[in-house]
Amino acid sequence: MSIEDAIDNWSSVKKFTDREIEEEKLEKIFDLTTNAPTAFNLQPYRFIVLDSEEAKEKAVNSAIPINRWIQYADKIVVLVGDEEIDVNADQVLSHKLEEGKIDEEKAENLREMYKRYKNRDDEFIMGWLTRNTMIPATSFMLACKNFGIGSCPVRGFSQPKLSEKLDLKETERPILLIPIGYPREEDRNWRRDGEEIFEIR
């Protein structure tokens, strides 16, 4: 499937078959998702795949009642953001240095900038985290679509409850649930025309 087809035919999937997602497809989806852009390439997130019924139950019990349908997905993916937004900074900067994209002075300036970002208030950090996890989330869902796997972004759940159940680090926050599986039924919704959305000046 082309990227054009994946985007053009994407729809939320809330009803799934019993077919399990093949491990090799999951690995390809993971590989594609790692290419998603983030600010400064810091990638302050990870995906936790809840596969067993016991693991999925943790997400289901954290969801608001209207979202309990996620229990029928083959897997529930939890997208987790880290408030230590520079958690991967050393790796990112070392690669840039090795590739000759920056020098030591530039690297040190970037480290100082990351610290200033990290020391901002909670509202800023959560907004920054949300923006920088939604982009890879979109890449992940389109990659799923590419392999015929359905998905749906779900925000209606208790972050504190899920954080506790998953034993996340103190600085980590569950941002999004993405139940995935082979679709039994696709919910194709109305979309506004491009003419209404885009304006060229």
Tab-separated table of C-alpha atoms in Angstrom:
chain	number	residue	atom	x	y	z
A	1	MET	CA	0.000	0.000	0.000
A	2	SER	CA	1.342	3.450	-0.880
A	3	ILE	CA	1.479	6.256	1.676
A	4	GLU	CA	-1.195	8.001	-0.394
A	5	ASP	CA	-3.501	4.983	-0.114
A	6	ALA	CA	-2.822	4.587	3.611
A	7	ILE	CA	-3.771	8.203	4.283
A	8	ASP	CA	-6.686	8.314	1.845
A	9	ASN	CA	-8.257	5.123	3.234
A	10	TRP	CA	-7.520	5.631	6.898
A	11	SER	CA	-10.430	5.322	9.306
A	12	SER	CA	-10.839	4.589	12.990
A	13	VAL	CA	-11.307	0.919	13.815
A	14	LYS	CA	-13.183	-0.036	16.977
A	15	LYS	CA	-14.270	-3.569	16.059
A	16	PHE	CA	-11.666	-6.258	15.526
A	17	THR	CA	-11.426	-9.881	14.424
A	18	ASP	CA	-9.763	-12.572	16.547
A	19	ARG	CA	-6.804	-12.800	14.161
A	20	GLU	CA	-3.487	-12.115	15.849
A	21	ILE	CA	-1.060	-9.589	14.399
A	22	GLU	CA	2.029	-11.301	13.045
A	23	GLU	CA	5.259	-10.486	14.886
A	24	GLU	CA	7.118	-9.678	11.662
A	25	LYS	CA	4.489	-7.078	10.742
A	26	LEU	CA	4.750	-5.504	14.179
A	27	GLU	CA	8.511	-5.239	13.826
A	28	LYS	CA	8.143	-3.499	10.456
A	29	ILE	CA	5.599	-1.097	11.956
A	30	PHE	CA	7.992	-0.313	14.821
A	31	ASP	CA	10.836	0.313	12.378
A	32	LEU	CA	8.726	2.710	10.308
A	33	THR	CA	7.524	4.576	13.391
A	34	THR	CA	11.058	5.354	14.562
A	35	ASN	CA	11.418	7.671	11.550
A	36	ALA	CA	8.786	10.086	12.893
A	37	PRO	CA	10.035	13.650	13.461
A	38	THR	CA	10.226	15.284	16.884
A	39	ALA	CA	11.528	18.657	18.050
A	40	PHE	CA	15.347	18.632	18.064
A	41	ASN	CA	15.051	14.900	17.257
A	42	LEU	CA	14.882	14.223	21.014
A	43	GLN	CA	12.288	11.421	20.710
A	44	PRO	CA	11.119	11.720	24.355
A	45	TYR	CA	8.736	8.775	24.169
A	46	ARG	CA	8.350	5.019	24.076
A	47	PHE	CA	5.616	2.631	23.010
A	48	ILE	CA	4.496	-0.069	25.450
A	49	VAL	CA	2.653	-2.936	23.742
A	50	LEU	CA	0.128	-4.635	26.025
A	51	ASP	CA	-0.226	-8.126	24.566
A	52	SER	CA	-1.463	-10.503	27.256
A	53	GLU	CA	-5.011	-10.324	28.594
A	54	GLU	CA	-3.618	-9.431	32.012
A	55	ALA	CA	-1.584	-6.558	30.570
A	56	LYS	CA	-4.464	-5.262	28.421
A	57	GLU	CA	-6.737	-5.294	31.457
A	58	LYS	CA	-4.583	-2.557	32.995
A	59	ALA	CA	-5.445	-0.203	30.141
A	60	VAL	CA	-9.084	-1.297	30.004
A	61	ASN	CA	-9.583	-0.635	33.720
A	62	SER	CA	-7.983	2.795	33.342
A	63	ALA	CA	-10.255	3.791	30.453
A	64	ILE	CA	-13.514	5.686	30.882
A	65	PRO	CA	-16.571	3.406	30.441
A	66	ILE	CA	-17.321	4.485	26.857
A	67	ASN	CA	-13.831	3.349	25.818
A	68	ARG	CA	-13.934	-0.137	27.326
A	69	TRP	CA	-14.312	-1.543	23.788
A	70	ILE	CA	-10.517	-1.439	23.613
A	71	GLN	CA	-10.517	-4.813	25.402
A	72	TYR	CA	-11.404	-6.491	22.096
A	73	ALA	CA	-8.273	-5.293	20.295
A	74	ASP	CA	-5.496	-7.804	19.688
A	75	LYS	CA	-3.081	-5.466	21.432
A	76	ILE	CA	-3.282	-2.108	23.183
A	77	VAL	CA	-0.353	0.205	22.620
A	78	VAL	CA	0.412	2.847	25.238
A	79	LEU	CA	2.340	5.852	24.020
A	80	VAL	CA	4.376	7.193	26.935
A	81	GLY	CA	6.103	10.570	27.047
A	82	ASP	CA	8.980	11.456	29.363
A	83	GLU	CA	8.995	14.822	31.138
A	84	GLU	CA	12.787	14.532	31.187
A	85	ILE	CA	12.628	15.785	27.625
A	86	ASP	CA	16.391	15.520	27.230
A	87	VAL	CA	16.422	11.851	28.295
A	88	ASN	CA	17.908	10.894	24.912
A	89	ALA	CA	19.976	14.054	24.426
A	90	ASP	CA	23.383	12.422	24.874
A	91	GLN	CA	22.610	9.805	22.220
A	92	VAL	CA	21.214	12.369	19.805
A	93	LEU	CA	24.114	14.773	20.218
A	94	SER	CA	26.786	12.068	20.040
A	95	HIS	CA	25.405	10.935	16.676
A	96	LYS	CA	25.383	14.518	15.418
A	97	LEU	CA	28.975	14.979	16.569
A	98	GLU	CA	30.111	11.718	14.960
A	99	GLU	CA	28.449	12.678	11.688
A	100	GLY	CA	30.058	16.114	11.758
A	101	LYS	CA	26.704	17.910	11.797
A	102	ILE	CA	27.647	19.960	14.868
A	103	ASP	CA	30.779	20.779	16.867
A	104	GLU	CA	31.314	20.599	20.649
A	105	GLU	CA	30.355	24.248	21.164
A	106	LYS	CA	27.055	23.757	19.348
A	107	ALA	CA	26.417	20.559	21.323
A	108	GLU	CA	26.936	22.383	24.615
A	109	ASN	CA	24.615	25.198	23.530
A	110	LEU	CA	21.946	22.636	22.697
A	111	ARG	CA	22.349	20.941	26.090
A	112	GLU	CA	21.805	24.288	27.818
A	113	MET	CA	18.714	24.928	25.716
A	114	TYR	CA	17.292	21.500	26.595
A	115	LYS	CA	17.786	22.295	30.289
A	116	ARG	CA	15.853	25.557	29.915
A	117	TYR	CA	13.002	23.686	28.242
A	118	LYS	CA	13.021	21.021	30.953
A	119	ASN	CA	12.791	23.627	33.706
A	120	ARG	CA	9.615	25.213	32.334
A	121	ASP	CA	6.287	24.758	34.137
A	122	ASP	CA	4.202	21.565	33.995
A	123	GLU	CA	1.699	23.015	31.520
A	124	PHE	CA	4.452	23.809	29.031
A	125	ILE	CA	6.103	20.407	29.438
A	126	MET	CA	2.831	18.497	28.957
A	127	GLY	CA	1.991	20.556	25.879
A	128	TRP	CA	5.464	19.940	24.471
A	129	LEU	CA	5.236	16.225	25.232
A	130	THR	CA	1.796	15.900	23.684
A	131	ARG	CA	2.883	17.583	20.456
A	132	ASN	CA	5.999	15.445	20.231
A	133	THR	CA	4.196	12.166	20.837
A	134	MET	CA	1.215	12.756	18.554
A	135	ILE	CA	3.480	12.904	15.496
A	136	PRO	CA	4.946	9.408	16.064
A	137	ALA	CA	1.459	8.222	17.037
A	138	THR	CA	0.198	9.267	13.606
A	139	SER	CA	3.153	7.575	11.909
A	140	PHE	CA	2.428	4.420	13.914
A	141	MET	CA	-1.247	4.332	12.917
A	142	LEU	CA	-0.471	4.938	9.238
A	143	ALA	CA	2.164	2.196	9.362
A	144	CYS	CA	-0.493	-0.113	10.827
A	145	LYS	CA	-2.862	0.797	8.002
A	146	ASN	CA	-0.134	0.007	5.489
A	147	PHE	CA	-0.170	-3.611	6.708
A	148	GLY	CA	-3.958	-3.905	6.888
A	149	ILE	CA	-4.103	-3.424	10.644
A	150	GLY	CA	-6.731	-1.151	12.166
A	151	SER	CA	-6.206	1.344	14.971
A	152	CYS	CA	-7.867	4.197	16.811
A	153	PRO	CA	-6.380	6.942	19.014
A	154	VAL	CA	-7.921	6.955	22.501
A	155	ARG	CA	-7.431	9.737	25.043
A	156	GLY	CA	-10.240	8.953	27.481
A	157	PHE	CA	-8.441	7.237	30.361
A	158	SER	CA	-7.006	8.018	33.788
A	159	GLN	CA	-3.341	8.925	33.413
A	160	PRO	CA	-2.523	8.522	37.139
A	161	LYS	CA	-4.244	5.134	37.319
A	162	LEU	CA	-2.528	3.775	34.206
A	163	SER	CA	0.846	5.161	35.300
A	164	GLU	CA	0.530	3.236	38.551
A	165	LYS	CA	-0.645	0.022	36.899
A	166	LEU	CA	2.228	0.088	34.399
A	167	ASP	CA	4.760	1.075	37.065
A	168	LEU	CA	6.047	3.948	34.938
A	169	LYS	CA	8.969	6.127	35.955
A	170	GLU	CA	8.061	9.221	37.961
A	171	THR	CA	8.822	11.432	34.951
A	172	GLU	CA	6.796	9.356	32.462
A	173	ARG	CA	3.214	10.102	31.429
A	174	PRO	CA	0.858	7.913	29.366
A	175	ILE	CA	-0.289	10.236	26.582
A	176	LEU	CA	-2.352	8.030	24.281
A	177	LEU	CA	-3.821	4.542	23.948
A	178	ILE	CA	-3.825	2.946	20.499
A	179	PRO	CA	-5.761	-0.335	20.333
A	180	ILE	CA	-4.729	-2.299	17.234
A	181	GLY	CA	-5.930	-5.395	15.408
A	182	TYR	CA	-7.321	-6.682	12.151
A	183	PRO	CA	-10.538	-4.764	11.418
A	184	ARG	CA	-13.923	-6.447	11.523
A	185	GLU	CA	-15.597	-3.171	10.708
A	186	GLU	CA	-14.209	0.243	9.775
A	187	ASP	CA	-15.890	3.456	10.859
A	188	ARG	CA	-15.360	5.756	7.901
A	189	ASN	CA	-16.252	9.274	9.043
A	190	TRP	CA	-17.088	12.400	7.068
A	191	ARG	CA	-14.173	14.703	6.381
A	192	ARG	CA	-14.207	18.369	5.417
A	193	ASP	CA	-13.098	19.254	1.891
A	194	GLY	CA	-9.558	20.470	1.399
A	195	GLU	CA	-10.902	23.788	0.099
A	196	GLU	CA	-12.404	24.465	3.538
A	197	ILE	CA	-9.214	23.613	5.398
A	198	PHE	CA	-6.367	24.982	3.304
A	199	GLU	CA	-5.764	28.593	2.408
A	200	ILE	CA	-2.995	29.709	0.085
A	201	ARG	CA	-1.867	33.318	0.473
